[in-house]
XYZ file of C-alpha atoms in Angstrom:
308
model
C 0.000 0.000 0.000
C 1.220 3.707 -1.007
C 0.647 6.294 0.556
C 1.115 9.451 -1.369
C 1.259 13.346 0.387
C 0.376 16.170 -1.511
C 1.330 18.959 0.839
C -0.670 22.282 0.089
C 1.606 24.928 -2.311
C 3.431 21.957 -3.576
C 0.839 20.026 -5.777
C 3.110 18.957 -8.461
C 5.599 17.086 -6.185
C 3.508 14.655 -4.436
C 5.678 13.491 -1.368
C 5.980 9.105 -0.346
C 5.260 9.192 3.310
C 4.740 5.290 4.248
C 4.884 2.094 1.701
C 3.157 -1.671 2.776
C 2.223 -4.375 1.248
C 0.004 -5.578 4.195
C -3.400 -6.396 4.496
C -6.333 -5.260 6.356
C -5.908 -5.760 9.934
C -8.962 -6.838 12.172
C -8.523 -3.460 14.555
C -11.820 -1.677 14.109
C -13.894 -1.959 16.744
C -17.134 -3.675 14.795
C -18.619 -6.466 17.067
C -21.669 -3.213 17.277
C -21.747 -3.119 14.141
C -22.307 -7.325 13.354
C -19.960 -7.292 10.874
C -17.675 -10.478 10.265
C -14.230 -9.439 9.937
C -12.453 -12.593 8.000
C -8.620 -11.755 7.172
C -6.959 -12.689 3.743
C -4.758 -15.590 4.563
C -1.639 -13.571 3.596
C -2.870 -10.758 6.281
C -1.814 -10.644 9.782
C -4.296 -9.463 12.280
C -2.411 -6.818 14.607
C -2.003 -7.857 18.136
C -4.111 -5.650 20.776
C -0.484 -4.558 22.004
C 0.090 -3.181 18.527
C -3.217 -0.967 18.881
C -2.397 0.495 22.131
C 1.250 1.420 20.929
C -0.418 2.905 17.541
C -3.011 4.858 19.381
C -0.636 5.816 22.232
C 1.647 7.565 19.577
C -1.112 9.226 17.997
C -1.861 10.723 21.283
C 2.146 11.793 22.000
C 1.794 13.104 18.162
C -1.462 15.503 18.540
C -0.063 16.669 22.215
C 3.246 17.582 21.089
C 1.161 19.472 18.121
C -1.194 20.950 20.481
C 1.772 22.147 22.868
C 3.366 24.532 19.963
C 0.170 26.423 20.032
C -0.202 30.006 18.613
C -2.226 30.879 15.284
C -0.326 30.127 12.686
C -0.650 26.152 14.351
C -3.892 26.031 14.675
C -4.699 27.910 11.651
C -2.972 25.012 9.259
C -4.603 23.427 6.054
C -7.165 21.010 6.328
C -5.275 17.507 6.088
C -7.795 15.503 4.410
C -7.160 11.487 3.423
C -8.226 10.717 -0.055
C -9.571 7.956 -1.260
C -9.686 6.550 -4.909
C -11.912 5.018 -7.304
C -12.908 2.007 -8.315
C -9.788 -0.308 -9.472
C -7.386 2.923 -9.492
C -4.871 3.644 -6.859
C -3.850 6.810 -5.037
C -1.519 7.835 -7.668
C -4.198 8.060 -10.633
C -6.238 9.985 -8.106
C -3.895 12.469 -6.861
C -3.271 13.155 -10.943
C -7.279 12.972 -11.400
C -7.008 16.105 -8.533
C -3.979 17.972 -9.213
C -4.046 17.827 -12.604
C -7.916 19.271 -12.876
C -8.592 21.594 -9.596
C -6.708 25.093 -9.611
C -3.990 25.951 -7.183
C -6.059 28.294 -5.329
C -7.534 25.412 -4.438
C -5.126 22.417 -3.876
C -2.976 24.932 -1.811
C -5.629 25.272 0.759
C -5.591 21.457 1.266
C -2.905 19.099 2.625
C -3.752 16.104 0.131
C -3.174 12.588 1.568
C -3.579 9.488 -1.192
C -4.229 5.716 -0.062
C -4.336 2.665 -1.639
C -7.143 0.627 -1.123
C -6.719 -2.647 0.300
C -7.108 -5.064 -2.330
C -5.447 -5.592 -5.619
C -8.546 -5.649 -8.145
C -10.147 -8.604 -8.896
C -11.015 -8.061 -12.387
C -9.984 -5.063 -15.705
C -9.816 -1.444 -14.534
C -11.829 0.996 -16.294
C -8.971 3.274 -16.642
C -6.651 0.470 -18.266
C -6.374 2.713 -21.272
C -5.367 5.743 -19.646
C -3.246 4.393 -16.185
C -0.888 1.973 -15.321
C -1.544 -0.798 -12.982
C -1.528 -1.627 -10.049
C -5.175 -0.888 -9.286
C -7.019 -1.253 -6.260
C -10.349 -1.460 -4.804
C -11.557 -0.621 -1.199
C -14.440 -3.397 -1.328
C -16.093 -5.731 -3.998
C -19.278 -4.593 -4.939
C -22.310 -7.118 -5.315
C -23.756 -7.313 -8.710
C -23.222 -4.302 -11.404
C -24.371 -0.662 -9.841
C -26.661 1.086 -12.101
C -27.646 4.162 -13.170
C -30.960 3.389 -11.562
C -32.360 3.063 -8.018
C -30.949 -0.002 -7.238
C -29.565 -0.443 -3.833
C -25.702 -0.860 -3.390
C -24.629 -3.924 -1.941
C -20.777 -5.088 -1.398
C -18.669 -7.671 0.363
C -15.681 -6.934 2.615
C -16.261 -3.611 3.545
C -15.540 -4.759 7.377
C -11.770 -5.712 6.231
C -11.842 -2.148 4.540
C -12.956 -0.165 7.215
C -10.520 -1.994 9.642
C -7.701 -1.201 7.383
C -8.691 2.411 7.343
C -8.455 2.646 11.271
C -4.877 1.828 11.495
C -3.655 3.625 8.192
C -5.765 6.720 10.028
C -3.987 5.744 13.534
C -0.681 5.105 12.109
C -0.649 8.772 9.196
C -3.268 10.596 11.455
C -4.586 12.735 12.783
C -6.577 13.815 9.392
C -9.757 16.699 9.486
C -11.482 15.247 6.836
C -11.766 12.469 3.566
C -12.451 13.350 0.177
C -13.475 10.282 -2.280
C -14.511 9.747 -5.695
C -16.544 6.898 -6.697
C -16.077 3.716 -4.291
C -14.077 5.835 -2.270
C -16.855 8.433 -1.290
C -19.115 5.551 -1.239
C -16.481 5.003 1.598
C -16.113 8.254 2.796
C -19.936 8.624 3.539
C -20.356 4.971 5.342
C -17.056 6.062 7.547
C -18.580 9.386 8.447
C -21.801 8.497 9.109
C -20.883 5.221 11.475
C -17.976 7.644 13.352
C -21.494 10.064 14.331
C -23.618 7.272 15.357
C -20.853 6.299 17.868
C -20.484 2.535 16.013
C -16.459 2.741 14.241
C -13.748 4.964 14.384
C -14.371 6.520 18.213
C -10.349 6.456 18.800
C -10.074 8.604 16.649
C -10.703 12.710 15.691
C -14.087 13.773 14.779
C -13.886 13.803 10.595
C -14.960 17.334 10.322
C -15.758 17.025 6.681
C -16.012 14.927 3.860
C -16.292 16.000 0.062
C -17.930 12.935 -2.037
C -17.481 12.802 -6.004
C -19.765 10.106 -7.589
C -20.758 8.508 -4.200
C -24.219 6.645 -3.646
C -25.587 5.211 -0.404
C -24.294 1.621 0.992
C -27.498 -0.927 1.415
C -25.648 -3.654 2.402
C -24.672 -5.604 4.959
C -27.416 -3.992 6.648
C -24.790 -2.939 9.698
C -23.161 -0.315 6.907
C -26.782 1.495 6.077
C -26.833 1.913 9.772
C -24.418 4.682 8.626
C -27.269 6.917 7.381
C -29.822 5.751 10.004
C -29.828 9.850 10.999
C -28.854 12.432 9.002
C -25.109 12.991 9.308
C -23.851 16.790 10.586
C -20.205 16.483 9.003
C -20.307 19.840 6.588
C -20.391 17.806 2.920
C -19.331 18.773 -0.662
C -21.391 16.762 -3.312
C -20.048 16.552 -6.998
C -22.735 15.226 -9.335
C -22.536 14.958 -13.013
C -25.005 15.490 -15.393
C -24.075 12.777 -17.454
C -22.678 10.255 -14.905
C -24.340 6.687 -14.589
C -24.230 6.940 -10.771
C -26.093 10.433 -11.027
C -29.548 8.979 -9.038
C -27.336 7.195 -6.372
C -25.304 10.595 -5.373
C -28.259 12.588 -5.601
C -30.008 9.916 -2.880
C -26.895 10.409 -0.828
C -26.983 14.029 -1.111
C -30.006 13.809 1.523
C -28.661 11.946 3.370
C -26.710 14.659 4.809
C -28.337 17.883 6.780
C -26.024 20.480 5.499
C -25.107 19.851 1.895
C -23.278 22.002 -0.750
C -23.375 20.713 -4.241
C -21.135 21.739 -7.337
C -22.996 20.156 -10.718
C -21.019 19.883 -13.810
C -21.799 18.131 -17.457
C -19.243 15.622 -17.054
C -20.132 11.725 -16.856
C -18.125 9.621 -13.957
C -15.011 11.451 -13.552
C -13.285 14.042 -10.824
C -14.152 17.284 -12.660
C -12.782 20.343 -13.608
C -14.223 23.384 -11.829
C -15.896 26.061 -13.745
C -16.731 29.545 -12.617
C -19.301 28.636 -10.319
C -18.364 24.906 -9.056
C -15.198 27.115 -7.759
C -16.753 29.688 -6.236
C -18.867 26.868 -4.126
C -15.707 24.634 -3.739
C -14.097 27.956 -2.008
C -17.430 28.497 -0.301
C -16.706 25.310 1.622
C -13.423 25.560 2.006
C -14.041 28.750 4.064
C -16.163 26.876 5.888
C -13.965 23.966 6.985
C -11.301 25.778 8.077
C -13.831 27.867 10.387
C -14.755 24.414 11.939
C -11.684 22.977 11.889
C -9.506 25.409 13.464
C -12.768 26.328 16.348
C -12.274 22.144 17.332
C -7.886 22.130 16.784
C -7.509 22.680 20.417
C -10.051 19.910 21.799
C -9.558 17.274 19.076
C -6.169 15.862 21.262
C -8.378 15.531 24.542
C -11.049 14.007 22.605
C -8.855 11.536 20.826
C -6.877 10.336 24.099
C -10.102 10.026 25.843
C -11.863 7.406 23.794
C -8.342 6.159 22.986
C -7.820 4.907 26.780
C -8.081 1.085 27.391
């Protein structure tokens, strides 16, 4: 697994913070959520010894970061963990997102790129464009459609345990930004951290922009993500022409305080025009309002449900 950094002001020089080739461990907390977490049998689950020493560093990292203090600390770029497509990989993303959003943009952000957790099973729909390897953060159940039909997957328990420990270990991050099966991600992760059911080790995700995203069905324990509406500020990108256009729409109300940038494009991270920009900066004023009023509480937060 890569892990690519795209610090903010620096977009074209992407920065390798952290390479593995391991699988998902079995560290997220899901016995609430009924989930059966089965491990690859090339993946080793970490021991609970490992956990404590990952979360106990995140805590010495966020308290040394809180103890510098001042404005210009807590007045940083959103770090936000980014989360690919279906059968791409973090390096055909961040080029999706450098490559197409303008600087006045990027350089607000502090871009981190994942890998999924599995190699893909099957062809990539961007074999004609990227090379390999792809990934895939779950497999999906039947073909989605452009239609109402629910989306169903398998595995997403090994994906979302793998997330806790890449966000333990390269954490703490403000937000996630996906496009495709990675906002279809981002939105089950966000909504499951609110209802108190995954992710409570770690900081609050204090927003979450989805790009071609839809609503998770099942297992029924994921849907439980959107069993309220979730309160994480969200950025919706929905495309005229895209086949998923009906699911993100669906997920769009699934959140109480939406902003939405349409463009013509089909399935794709898009290029902003005049007014997808001025909403994109819209938000981005608005994250780093919430994100710098909750820098000084997230490390209290985080050790507290960390403890045990």
């Amino acid at each position: 697994m890569d892990l690519i950094r795209t610090p903010p002001g620096r977009c074209s020089r992407p920065r390798q913070l952290a390479a593995s080739a391991a699988a998902p461990p079995a560290s997220v907390s899901l016995a609430a959520l009924a989930l059966p977490c089965r491990l690859p049998t090339h993946a080793a689950a970490p021991s609970p010894q490992r956990i404590r020493r990952l979360r106990r560093g995140l805590r010495l990292r966020d308290a040394r970061a809180s103890s510098l203090g001042g404005e210009e600390e807590a007045r940083r770029p959103p770090r936000l963990l980014c989360l690919h497509g279906f059968r791409t990989s973090a390096e055909i993303m961040r080029r999706q997102v450098v490559g197409r959003w303008p600087e006045e943009v990027t350089s607000r952000l502090d871009l981190v790129f994942a890998d999924g957790p599995f190699l893909a099973e099957g062809a990539s729909p961007v074999a004609d464009i990227f090379d390999p390897p792809y990934y895939e953060w779950f497999q999906f159940v039947g073909k989605v459609s452009g239609g109402q039909d629910p989306i169903e997957c398998r595995n997403l328990d090994m994906c979302l345990s793998y997330l806790e420990e890449l966000m333990i270990r390269e954490g703490p991050f403000d937000g996630l930004l996906g496009f495709s099966q990675g906002a279809v991600v981002s939105a089950v992760l966000t909504g499951l951290q609110e209802q108190g059911l995954a992710f409570n080790g770690l900081a609050k995700v204090k927003c979450v922009m989805v790009m071609s995203g839809g609503k998770i069905q099942a297992p029924p324990a994921a849907a439980r993500a959107f069993a309220s509406k979730i309160m994480c500020p969200s950025l919706h990108f929905i495309g005229d022409n895209d086949f998923t256009k009906a699911h993100g729409e669906e997920l769009v109300e699934a959140f109480a305080d939406p902003l939405v940038i349409r463009h013509p494009a089909g399935h794709t991270v898009p290029k902003l025009d005049d007014k997808g920009l001025q909403i994109m900066l819209t938000y981005l004023d608005k994250i780093e309002r919430e994100i710098w009023e909750h820098s000084s509480t997230d490390a209290k937060i985080m050790a507290s449900n960390s403890e045990g």
